[in-house]
Amino acid sequence: MSRVRSALVPLVALATASLGMVGCSAPVDQSTSATPSGSASASCTKASLTTHTAGKLTVGTDSPAYEPWFSDNDPSNGKGYESAVAYAIAEKLGYAKADVVWAVVPFNTAISPAAKSFDLDLNQVSISTERAKAVDFSSGYYDVRQAVITYQGSAIDGKTAIADLSAATLGAQVGTTSYQAIVDQVKPTKAAKVFDTNDLAVQALKNKQVDGIVVDVPTAFYMTAAQLDDGVIVGQLPATDTAEQFGAVLDKDSPLTSCVSQTVDALRADGTLEKLQSTWLAQAGAPELK
C-alpha cells in the first residue's frame, strides 16, 4: 500500500492469473454487519435513499490512497480495486459517476463511533465483531489473507514456517488486522512494531529497523514489486477459522447498510467482484507458511 505509480498498474494486474486464495464465495459473518432492523425492505434506489448530500453518494477513503486498491492516488478515476468497487456499488444504486463524491477519511476515523462525513467508506477495513460495536459493515467485498514480506538476505528470507519467525522483529500499520495477525498467529518473542502508515512501515524495512512487515496479500505484491528494490514475500499466513473480509464501513445503524449489502451481494453473484479482482489485484506466487 503506497502512493500509486500508474506505470506499475500493468505489473500488478499481470500477477492476477493464478492464485485461488482470493474470492468472494465465503459468506460474511452477518453478526458483524449490524444491519438495522426494518431496513431490508427499503427501496434501494437513488430517489429513495437518504445520503450525506442529497443526490450524491459520498465515499470515504484514506490519503494517500494505496495501490492496488486505488490508482495514481486518485480514488475518483475508477481505477484500482476499491475505486472500481465503489463505482460499481454506486451504479447499482442508481448513481452516475458524477454523483459520487470522495472524502478523505483516515483509517482510525472511519472505524470510530464519531459522526461520519461519508455514506460509505472503502479502505481495506476488515469486518470484526469489535469494530461492529461502533460502525456498520456491508457484506464483505473481498476475502483477505495476510502475508509477511522482507528484503533479500534478511534474517527471515527463505523461511517456510511460522515458527521460524518467532525471533523476528515484525511491524504493521496501527489498528489493522495485519498487526493482529502478528500478535495472534506469529506470536513473536519481540513486541511488534507499530506504524501510523504502511509507507512508514516500508521505510523501516528499507532501513532494516524491522526484519519484516505484515500486510494483506495484494499489498504485499505491490510493495515487493514497486516499493522495495530487493523485496520478497516470505509467505502468507494460514487462513483462520473465521474468514476475514473487507467490508464497506457505514455509520452505526445507517439506513443505507442493508442496501449497500444487497448491492455487494449482487456484485458477487453476477461475477463483477471476481472480474474486478482479476483486473486489479495481484494473486500469484505467495507460498503458504506452515
Tab-separated table of N, CA, C and O in Angstrom, residues 161-280:
chain	number	residue	atom	x	y	z
A	161	ALA	N	8.204	-21.611	7.721
A	161	ALA	CA	7.285	-21.949	8.809
A	161	ALA	C	7.092	-20.757	9.732
A	161	ALA	O	8.003	-19.934	9.916
A	162	ILE	N	5.916	-20.661	10.313
A	162	ILE	CA	5.633	-19.579	11.254
A	162	ILE	C	6.590	-19.621	12.427
A	162	ILE	O	7.045	-18.574	12.907
A	163	ALA	N	6.944	-20.827	12.863
A	163	ALA	CA	7.867	-20.958	13.992
A	163	ALA	C	9.214	-20.314	13.696
A	163	ALA	O	9.905	-19.845	14.613
A	164	ASP	N	9.588	-20.265	12.412
A	164	ASP	CA	10.866	-19.661	12.024
A	164	ASP	C	10.867	-18.143	12.192
A	164	ASP	O	11.922	-17.515	12.091
A	165	LEU	N	9.692	-17.573	12.418
A	165	LEU	CA	9.576	-16.121	12.546
A	165	LEU	C	9.516	-15.669	13.995
A	165	LEU	O	9.406	-14.474	14.271
A	166	SER	N	9.594	-16.598	14.921
A	166	SER	CA	9.347	-16.276	16.326
A	166	SER	C	10.360	-15.280	16.894
A	166	SER	O	10.027	-14.490	17.788
A	167	ALA	N	11.583	-15.292	16.399
A	167	ALA	CA	12.608	-14.390	16.921
A	167	ALA	C	12.713	-13.097	16.119
A	167	ALA	O	13.545	-12.237	16.420
A	168	ALA	N	11.877	-12.939	15.106
A	168	ALA	CA	11.966	-11.785	14.216
A	168	ALA	C	11.305	-10.557	14.826
A	168	ALA	O	10.392	-10.657	15.655
A	169	THR	N	11.766	-9.393	14.383
A	169	THR	CA	11.101	-8.144	14.703
A	169	THR	C	10.201	-7.797	13.523
A	169	THR	O	10.682	-7.535	12.423
A	170	LEU	N	8.902	-7.823	13.739
A	170	LEU	CA	7.928	-7.598	12.680
A	170	LEU	C	7.142	-6.314	12.959
A	170	LEU	O	6.997	-5.903	14.112
A	171	GLY	N	6.617	-5.718	11.906
A	171	GLY	CA	5.844	-4.500	12.069
A	171	GLY	C	4.604	-4.498	11.204
A	171	GLY	O	4.471	-5.290	10.271
A	172	ALA	N	3.677	-3.586	11.512
A	172	ALA	CA	2.435	-3.437	10.751
A	172	ALA	C	1.818	-2.091	11.072
A	172	ALA	O	2.175	-1.434	12.063
A	173	GLN	N	0.867	-1.680	10.237
A	173	GLN	CA	0.163	-0.420	10.476
A	173	GLN	C	-0.728	-0.540	11.705
A	173	GLN	O	-1.348	-1.581	11.953
A	174	VAL	N	-0.804	0.540	12.445
A	174	VAL	CA	-1.584	0.568	13.673
A	174	VAL	C	-3.062	0.305	13.390
A	174	VAL	O	-3.610	0.731	12.371
A	175	GLY	N	-3.698	-0.427	14.285
A	175	GLY	CA	-5.138	-0.640	14.220
A	175	GLY	C	-5.600	-1.616	13.165
A	175	GLY	O	-6.803	-1.748	12.948
A	176	THR	N	-4.681	-2.322	12.515
A	176	THR	CA	-5.060	-3.204	11.414
A	176	THR	C	-5.083	-4.668	11.845
A	176	THR	O	-4.479	-5.054	12.849
A	177	THR	N	-5.758	-5.487	11.041
A	177	THR	CA	-5.724	-6.920	11.280
A	177	THR	C	-4.362	-7.498	10.936
A	177	THR	O	-4.036	-8.600	11.378
A	178	SER	N	-3.568	-6.769	10.152
A	178	SER	CA	-2.187	-7.199	9.901
A	178	SER	C	-1.403	-7.214	11.216
A	178	SER	O	-0.667	-8.168	11.513
A	179	TYR	N	-1.568	-6.160	11.997
A	179	TYR	CA	-0.924	-6.126	13.316
A	179	TYR	C	-1.451	-7.258	14.194
A	179	TYR	O	-0.681	-7.959	14.862
A	180	GLN	N	-2.758	-7.467	14.162
A	180	GLN	CA	-3.344	-8.512	14.998
A	180	GLN	C	-2.857	-9.891	14.578
A	180	GLN	O	-2.706	-10.788	15.416
A	181	ALA	N	-2.589	-10.078	13.289
A	181	ALA	CA	-2.074	-11.356	12.804
A	181	ALA	C	-0.691	-11.649	13.378
A	181	ALA	O	-0.363	-12.809	13.666
A	182	ILE	N	0.113	-10.603	13.540
A	182	ILE	CA	1.419	-10.800	14.170
A	182	ILE	C	1.229	-11.308	15.600
A	182	ILE	O	1.853	-12.282	16.029
A	183	VAL	N	0.347	-10.640	16.316
A	183	VAL	CA	0.132	-10.969	17.725
A	183	VAL	C	-0.492	-12.351	17.892
A	183	VAL	O	-0.048	-13.160	18.728
A	184	ASP	N	-1.511	-12.648	17.076
A	184	ASP	CA	-2.296	-13.862	17.278
A	184	ASP	C	-1.729	-15.091	16.568
A	184	ASP	O	-1.869	-16.215	17.063
A	185	GLN	N	-1.115	-14.892	15.388
A	185	GLN	CA	-0.664	-16.039	14.609
A	185	GLN	C	0.845	-16.260	14.683
A	185	GLN	O	1.290	-17.383	14.884
A	186	VAL	N	1.620	-15.213	14.515
A	186	VAL	CA	3.075	-15.379	14.566
A	186	VAL	C	3.557	-15.511	16.011
A	186	VAL	O	4.408	-16.329	16.327
A	187	LYS	N	3.040	-14.683	16.883
A	187	LYS	CA	3.385	-14.686	18.302
A	187	LYS	C	4.895	-14.583	18.513
A	187	LYS	O	5.514	-15.435	19.159
A	188	PRO	N	5.521	-13.533	17.971
A	188	PRO	CA	6.971	-13.407	18.108
A	188	PRO	C	7.376	-13.103	19.544
A	188	PRO	O	6.584	-12.592	20.337
A	189	THR	N	8.612	-13.395	19.863
A	189	THR	CA	9.111	-13.130	21.212
A	189	THR	C	9.372	-11.640	21.428
A	189	THR	O	9.436	-11.187	22.571
A	190	LYS	N	9.546	-10.890	20.336
A	190	LYS	CA	9.745	-9.444	20.426
A	190	LYS	C	8.442	-8.735	20.083
A	190	LYS	O	7.729	-9.163	19.178
A	191	ALA	N	8.151	-7.668	20.786
A	191	ALA	CA	6.911	-6.917	20.538
A	191	ALA	C	6.887	-6.389	19.107
A	191	ALA	O	7.906	-5.930	18.576
A	192	ALA	N	5.732	-6.465	18.488
A	192	ALA	CA	5.582	-5.970	17.120
A	192	ALA	C	5.740	-4.458	17.091
A	192	ALA	O	5.292	-3.751	17.995
A	193	LYS	N	6.361	-3.962	16.030
A	193	LYS	CA	6.482	-2.528	15.821
A	193	LYS	C	5.202	-2.014	15.154
A	193	LYS	O	4.651	-2.661	14.271
A	194	VAL	N	4.748	-0.841	15.575
A	194	VAL	CA	3.508	-0.266	15.067
A	194	VAL	C	3.822	1.023	14.329
A	194	VAL	O	4.590	1.864	14.822
A	195	PHE	N	3.220	1.194	13.137
A	195	PHE	CA	3.468	2.369	12.305
A	195	PHE	C	2.145	3.039	11.956
A	195	PHE	O	1.134	2.368	11.754
A	196	ASP	N	2.179	4.351	11.840
A	196	ASP	CA	0.965	5.097	11.522
A	196	ASP	C	0.473	4.793	10.110
A	196	ASP	O	-0.731	4.837	9.856
A	197	THR	N	1.408	4.536	9.191
A	197	THR	CA	1.039	4.209	7.812
A	197	THR	C	1.909	3.070	7.303
A	197	THR	O	2.992	2.794	7.859
A	198	ASN	N	1.474	2.457	6.216
A	198	ASN	CA	2.292	1.412	5.605
A	198	ASN	C	3.538	1.991	4.942
A	198	ASN	O	4.549	1.301	4.812
A	199	ASP	N	3.474	3.249	4.498
A	199	ASP	CA	4.674	3.881	3.951
A	199	ASP	C	5.780	3.925	5.000
A	199	ASP	O	6.953	3.679	4.696
A	200	LEU	N	5.424	4.243	6.235
A	200	LEU	CA	6.415	4.286	7.307
A	200	LEU	C	6.928	2.888	7.626
A	200	LEU	O	8.117	2.710	7.943
A	201	ALA	N	6.061	1.897	7.524
A	201	ALA	CA	6.492	0.515	7.749
A	201	ALA	C	7.496	0.087	6.684
A	201	ALA	O	8.510	-0.557	6.982
A	202	VAL	N	7.223	0.445	5.439
A	202	VAL	CA	8.142	0.127	4.345
A	202	VAL	C	9.489	0.810	4.562
A	202	VAL	O	10.555	0.210	4.352
A	203	GLN	N	9.458	2.066	4.976
A	203	GLN	CA	10.714	2.785	5.217
A	203	GLN	C	11.519	2.113	6.321
A	203	GLN	O	12.753	2.016	6.232
A	204	ALA	N	10.840	1.658	7.364
A	204	ALA	CA	11.529	0.948	8.446
A	204	ALA	C	12.166	-0.342	7.933
A	204	ALA	O	13.273	-0.712	8.351
A	205	LEU	N	11.491	-1.011	7.013
A	205	LEU	CA	12.048	-2.230	6.431
A	205	LEU	C	13.265	-1.893	5.573
A	205	LEU	O	14.287	-2.594	5.614
A	206	LYS	N	13.177	-0.820	4.787
A	206	LYS	CA	14.323	-0.386	3.982
A	206	LYS	C	15.515	-0.055	4.873
A	206	LYS	O	16.672	-0.325	4.518
A	207	ASN	N	15.235	0.549	6.025
A	207	ASN	CA	16.306	0.930	6.952
A	207	ASN	C	16.757	-0.238	7.822
A	207	ASN	O	17.632	-0.065	8.680
A	208	LYS	N	16.131	-1.408	7.617
A	208	LYS	CA	16.453	-2.629	8.367
A	208	LYS	C	16.225	-2.456	9.870
A	208	LYS	O	16.905	-3.053	10.695
A	209	GLN	N	15.211	-1.628	10.175
A	209	GLN	CA	14.801	-1.472	11.563
A	209	GLN	C	13.860	-2.590	11.992
A	209	GLN	O	13.632	-2.786	13.182
A	210	VAL	N	13.274	-3.269	11.024
A	210	VAL	CA	12.460	-4.462	11.269
A	210	VAL	C	12.915	-5.539	10.299
A	210	VAL	O	13.492	-5.255	9.243
A	211	ASP	N	12.655	-6.792	10.667
A	211	ASP	CA	13.001	-7.910	9.786
A	211	ASP	C	11.947	-8.110	8.702
A	211	ASP	O	12.254	-8.613	7.615
A	212	GLY	N	10.722	-7.742	9.012
A	212	GLY	CA	9.648	-7.923	8.043
A	212	GLY	C	8.423	-7.153	8.469
A	212	GLY	O	8.326	-6.692	9.618
A	213	ILE	N	7.496	-6.986	7.542
A	213	ILE	CA	6.214	-6.364	7.865
A	213	ILE	C	5.089	-7.255	7.347
A	213	ILE	O	5.285	-8.059	6.431
A	214	VAL	N	3.932	-7.106	7.958
A	214	VAL	CA	2.759	-7.906	7.596
A	214	VAL	C	1.712	-6.991	6.978
A	214	VAL	O	1.385	-5.933	7.543
A	215	VAL	N	1.220	-7.400	5.809
A	215	VAL	CA	0.183	-6.665	5.084
A	215	VAL	C	-0.703	-7.691	4.396
A	215	VAL	O	-0.383	-8.879	4.351
A	216	ASP	N	-1.830	-7.242	3.822
A	216	ASP	CA	-2.647	-8.168	3.047
A	216	ASP	C	-1.899	-8.568	1.779
A	216	ASP	O	-0.963	-7.898	1.334
A	217	VAL	N	-2.299	-9.697	1.181
A	217	VAL	CA	-1.540	-10.283	0.077
A	217	VAL	C	-1.406	-9.355	-1.135
A	217	VAL	O	-0.303	-9.186	-1.664
A	218	PRO	N	-2.486	-8.726	-1.640
A	218	PRO	CA	-2.284	-7.831	-2.792
A	218	PRO	C	-1.310	-6.692	-2.504
A	218	PRO	O	-0.495	-6.335	-3.355
A	219	THR	N	-1.378	-6.138	-1.297
A	219	THR	CA	-0.452	-5.080	-0.929
A	219	THR	C	0.978	-5.612	-0.856
A	219	THR	O	1.932	-4.921	-1.230
A	220	ALA	N	1.130	-6.851	-0.406
A	220	ALA	CA	2.460	-7.464	-0.353
A	220	ALA	C	3.077	-7.535	-1.741
A	220	ALA	O	4.270	-7.263	-1.924
A	221	PHE	N	2.274	-7.902	-2.741
A	221	PHE	CA	2.793	-7.960	-4.109
A	221	PHE	C	3.197	-6.578	-4.598
A	221	PHE	O	4.236	-6.423	-5.254
A	222	TYR	N	2.391	-5.581	-4.297
A	222	TYR	CA	2.732	-4.232	-4.739
A	222	TYR	C	4.013	-3.745	-4.068
A	222	TYR	O	4.909	-3.204	-4.724
A	223	MET	N	4.097	-3.928	-2.761
A	223	MET	CA	5.271	-3.441	-2.045
A	223	MET	C	6.556	-4.088	-2.561
A	223	MET	O	7.564	-3.407	-2.773
A	224	THR	N	6.543	-5.402	-2.737
A	224	THR	CA	7.761	-6.094	-3.154
A	224	THR	C	8.108	-5.804	-4.609
A	224	THR	O	9.279	-5.858	-4.995
A	225	ALA	N	7.110	-5.475	-5.420
A	225	ALA	CA	7.374	-5.188	-6.828
A	225	ALA	C	7.735	-3.736	-7.075
A	225	ALA	O	8.540	-3.433	-7.960
A	226	ALA	N	7.156	-2.827	-6.274
A	226	ALA	CA	7.252	-1.412	-6.605
A	226	ALA	C	7.966	-0.557	-5.571
A	226	ALA	O	8.537	0.473	-5.926
A	227	GLN	N	7.945	-0.944	-4.322
A	227	GLN	CA	8.495	-0.084	-3.281
A	227	GLN	C	9.848	-0.545	-2.751
A	227	GLN	O	10.602	0.249	-2.206
A	228	LEU	N	10.120	-1.823	-2.884
A	228	LEU	CA	11.354	-2.384	-2.345
A	228	LEU	C	12.212	-2.922	-3.487
A	228	LEU	O	11.766	-3.766	-4.262
A	229	ASP	N	13.444	-2.439	-3.585
A	229	ASP	CA	14.315	-2.896	-4.660
A	229	ASP	C	14.653	-4.377	-4.538
A	229	ASP	O	14.861	-5.071	-5.536
A	230	ASP	N	14.721	-4.869	-3.308
A	230	ASP	CA	15.076	-6.273	-3.077
A	230	ASP	C	14.013	-6.965	-2.228
A	230	ASP	O	14.316	-7.852	-1.433
A	231	GLY	N	12.757	-6.556	-2.393
A	231	GLY	CA	11.685	-7.108	-1.574
A	231	GLY	C	11.294	-8.520	-1.965
A	231	GLY	O	11.328	-8.884	-3.146
A	232	VAL	N	10.948	-9.319	-0.989
A	232	VAL	CA	10.478	-10.681	-1.226
A	232	VAL	C	9.305	-10.978	-0.304
A	232	VAL	O	9.209	-10.431	0.799
A	233	ILE	N	8.412	-11.830	-0.775
A	233	ILE	CA	7.319	-12.315	0.066
A	233	ILE	C	7.774	-13.591	0.751
A	233	ILE	O	8.098	-14.580	0.088
A	234	VAL	N	7.835	-13.553	2.067
A	234	VAL	CA	8.214	-14.743	2.822
A	234	VAL	C	7.129	-15.799	2.679
A	234	VAL	O	7.387	-16.968	2.425
A	235	GLY	N	5.879	-15.371	2.831
A	235	GLY	CA	4.760	-16.293	2.681
A	235	GLY	C	3.498	-15.696	3.258
A	235	GLY	O	3.529	-14.667	3.951
A	236	GLN	N	2.385	-16.346	2.968
A	236	GLN	CA	1.115	-15.896	3.527
A	236	GLN	C	0.756	-16.729	4.737
A	236	GLN	O	1.071	-17.927	4.810
A	237	LEU	N	0.154	-16.076	5.701
A	237	LEU	CA	-0.242	-16.759	6.922
A	237	LEU	C	-1.464	-17.631	6.656
A	237	LEU	O	-2.282	-17.324	5.785
A	238	PRO	N	-1.608	-18.729	7.384
A	238	PRO	CA	-2.754	-19.609	7.160
A	238	PRO	C	-4.081	-18.906	7.392
A	238	PRO	O	-4.173	-17.965	8.193
A	239	ALA	N	-5.099	-19.357	6.687
A	239	ALA	CA	-6.441	-18.832	6.907
A	239	ALA	C	-6.895	-19.189	8.315
A	239	ALA	O	-6.572	-20.257	8.834
A	240	THR	N	-7.627	-18.285	8.922
A	240	THR	CA	-8.158	-18.545	10.256
A	240	THR	C	-9.532	-19.208	10.152
A	240	THR	O	-10.111	-19.299	9.073
A	241	ASP	N	-10.029	-19.677	11.285
A	241	ASP	CA	-11.332	-20.364	11.292
A	241	ASP	C	-12.444	-19.437	10.817
A	241	ASP	O	-13.397	-19.877	10.162
A	242	THR	N	-12.331	-18.171	11.158
A	242	THR	CA	-13.312	-17.185	10.719
A	242	THR	C	-12.729	-16.411	9.550
A	242	THR	O	-11.707	-15.739	9.681
A	243	ALA	N	-13.354	-16.529	8.377
A	243	ALA	CA	-12.837	-15.865	7.187
A	243	ALA	C	-12.798	-14.364	7.402
A	243	ALA	O	-13.772	-13.756	7.856
A	244	GLU	N	-11.653	-13.755	7.094
A	244	GLU	CA	-11.524	-12.304	7.195
A	244	GLU	C	-11.957	-11.680	5.878
A	244	GLU	O	-11.560	-12.133	4.804
A	245	GLN	N	-12.772	-10.639	5.964
A	245	GLN	CA	-13.250	-9.955	4.769
A	245	GLN	C	-13.187	-8.446	4.950
A	245	GLN	O	-13.382	-7.935	6.050
A	246	PHE	N	-12.908	-7.747	3.861
A	246	PHE	CA	-13.071	-6.306	3.848
A	246	PHE	C	-14.543	-5.992	3.596
A	246	PHE	O	-15.184	-6.610	2.740
A	247	GLY	N	-15.071	-5.012	4.331
A	247	GLY	CA	-16.437	-4.563	4.117
A	247	GLY	C	-16.490	-3.052	4.053
A	247	GLY	O	-15.617	-2.365	4.598
A	248	ALA	N	-17.490	-2.519	3.392
A	248	ALA	CA	-17.704	-1.078	3.409
A	248	ALA	C	-18.149	-0.661	4.811
A	248	ALA	O	-18.982	-1.323	5.433
A	249	VAL	N	-17.591	0.427	5.305
A	249	VAL	CA	-17.942	0.962	6.622
A	249	VAL	C	-19.047	1.998	6.461
A	249	VAL	O	-18.985	2.857	5.571
A	250	LEU	N	-20.052	1.912	7.311
A	250	LEU	CA	-21.129	2.897	7.333
A	250	LEU	C	-21.358	3.343	8.768
A	250	LEU	O	-20.904	2.694	9.724
A	251	ASP	N	-22.058	4.452	8.927
A	251	ASP	CA	-22.391	4.928	10.257
A	251	ASP	C	-23.203	3.873	10.991
A	251	ASP	O	-23.939	3.087	10.374
A	252	LYS	N	-23.078	3.824	12.289
A	252	LYS	CA	-23.818	2.853	13.083
A	252	LYS	C	-25.318	3.029	12.860
A	252	LYS	O	-25.850	4.143	12.939
A	253	ASP	N	-25.989	1.923	12.543
A	253	ASP	CA	-27.432	1.920	12.278
A	253	ASP	C	-27.799	2.792	11.081
A	253	ASP	O	-28.886	3.382	11.032
A	254	SER	N	-26.910	2.865	10.121
A	254	SER	CA	-27.195	3.643	8.912
A	254	SER	C	-28.360	3.027	8.138
A	254	SER	O	-28.429	1.808	7.970
A	255	PRO	N	-29.265	3.834	7.623
A	255	PRO	CA	-30.354	3.307	6.799
A	255	PRO	C	-29.855	2.783	5.452
A	255	PRO	O	-30.621	2.141	4.732
A	256	LEU	N	-28.589	3.040	5.131
A	256	LEU	CA	-28.029	2.574	3.859
A	256	LEU	C	-27.412	1.184	3.941
A	256	LEU	O	-27.133	0.570	2.913
A	257	THR	N	-27.174	0.688	5.154
A	257	THR	CA	-26.408	-0.550	5.311
A	257	THR	C	-27.007	-1.719	4.541
A	257	THR	O	-26.309	-2.438	3.817
A	258	SER	N	-28.299	-1.914	4.692
A	258	SER	CA	-28.933	-3.047	4.024
A	258	SER	C	-28.827	-2.933	2.511
A	258	SER	O	-28.526	-3.916	1.819
A	259	CYS	N	-29.053	-1.740	1.974
A	259	CYS	CA	-28.985	-1.555	0.526
A	259	CYS	C	-27.572	-1.775	0.001
A	259	CYS	O	-27.384	-2.380	-1.055
A	260	VAL	N	-26.571	-1.278	0.728
A	260	VAL	CA	-25.189	-1.480	0.290
A	260	VAL	C	-24.835	-2.964	0.348
A	260	VAL	O	-24.192	-3.498	-0.562
A	261	SER	N	-25.280	-3.651	1.394
A	261	SER	CA	-25.010	-5.091	1.487
A	261	SER	C	-25.686	-5.857	0.351
A	261	SER	O	-25.081	-6.743	-0.270
A	262	GLN	N	-26.941	-5.512	0.071
A	262	GLN	CA	-27.631	-6.174	-1.035
A	262	GLN	C	-26.905	-5.930	-2.352
A	262	GLN	O	-26.794	-6.827	-3.196
A	263	THR	N	-26.379	-4.734	-2.520
A	263	THR	CA	-25.668	-4.396	-3.745
A	263	THR	C	-24.363	-5.181	-3.855
A	263	THR	O	-24.032	-5.719	-4.918
A	264	VAL	N	-23.611	-5.264	-2.760
A	264	VAL	CA	-22.371	-6.042	-2.768
A	264	VAL	C	-22.667	-7.512	-3.070
A	264	VAL	O	-21.958	-8.164	-3.857
A	265	ASP	N	-23.723	-8.038	-2.462
A	265	ASP	CA	-24.106	-9.428	-2.731
A	265	ASP	C	-24.430	-9.628	-4.213
A	265	ASP	O	-24.074	-10.661	-4.810
A	266	ALA	N	-25.111	-8.661	-4.810
A	266	ALA	CA	-25.450	-8.761	-6.231
A	266	ALA	C	-24.200	-8.704	-7.107
A	266	ALA	O	-24.100	-9.421	-8.108
A	267	LEU	N	-23.233	-7.867	-6.723
A	267	LEU	CA	-21.984	-7.774	-7.478
A	267	LEU	C	-21.170	-9.066	-7.363
A	267	LEU	O	-20.458	-9.444	-8.302
A	268	ARG	N	-21.282	-9.728	-6.236
A	268	ARG	CA	-20.638	-11.036	-6.096
A	268	ARG	C	-21.339	-12.059	-6.976
A	268	ARG	O	-20.705	-12.825	-7.705
A	269	ALA	N	-22.667	-12.062	-6.922
A	269	ALA	CA	-23.438	-13.079	-7.638
A	269	ALA	C	-23.298	-12.961	-9.152
A	269	ALA	O	-23.263	-13.980	-9.859
A	270	ASP	N	-23.188	-11.735	-9.669
A	270	ASP	CA	-23.114	-11.584	-11.126
A	270	ASP	C	-21.687	-11.615	-11.674
A	270	ASP	O	-21.456	-11.417	-12.863
A	271	GLY	N	-20.714	-11.872	-10.779
A	271	GLY	CA	-19.334	-12.023	-11.220
A	271	GLY	C	-18.530	-10.743	-11.306
A	271	GLY	O	-17.348	-10.771	-11.663
A	272	THR	N	-19.154	-9.605	-10.945
A	272	THR	CA	-18.438	-8.328	-11.054
A	272	THR	C	-17.228	-8.269	-10.128
A	272	THR	O	-16.139	-7.841	-10.543
A	273	LEU	N	-17.389	-8.702	-8.884
A	273	LEU	CA	-16.265	-8.641	-7.951
A	273	LEU	C	-15.104	-9.510	-8.426
A	273	LEU	O	-13.939	-9.098	-8.366
A	274	GLU	N	-15.416	-10.680	-8.905
A	274	GLU	CA	-14.362	-11.574	-9.403
A	274	GLU	C	-13.626	-10.934	-10.581
A	274	GLU	O	-12.388	-10.993	-10.680
A	275	LYS	N	-14.381	-10.315	-11.481
A	275	LYS	CA	-13.773	-9.654	-12.639
A	275	LYS	C	-12.875	-8.509	-12.202
A	275	LYS	O	-11.748	-8.344	-12.724
A	276	LEU	N	-13.323	-7.717	-11.238
A	276	LEU	CA	-12.521	-6.590	-10.770
A	276	LEU	C	-11.266	-7.059	-10.037
A	276	LEU	O	-10.204	-6.428	-10.135
A	277	GLN	N	-11.370	-8.156	-9.311
A	277	GLN	CA	-10.183	-8.718	-8.669
A	277	GLN	C	-9.159	-9.159	-9.703
A	277	GLN	O	-7.951	-8.910	-9.559
A	278	SER	N	-9.629	-9.799	-10.759
A	278	SER	CA	-8.726	-10.253	-11.816
A	278	SER	C	-8.047	-9.080	-12.520
A	278	SER	O	-6.923	-9.200	-12.999
A	279	THR	N	-8.747	-7.956	-12.577
A	279	THR	CA	-8.199	-6.779	-13.242
A	279	THR	C	-7.164	-6.060	-12.390
A	279	THR	O	-6.121	-5.627	-12.889
A	280	TRP	N	-7.411	-5.972	-11.075
A	280	TRP	CA	-6.630	-5.055	-10.257
A	280	TRP	C	-5.746	-5.676	-9.195
A	280	TRP	O	-4.831	-5.009	-8.696
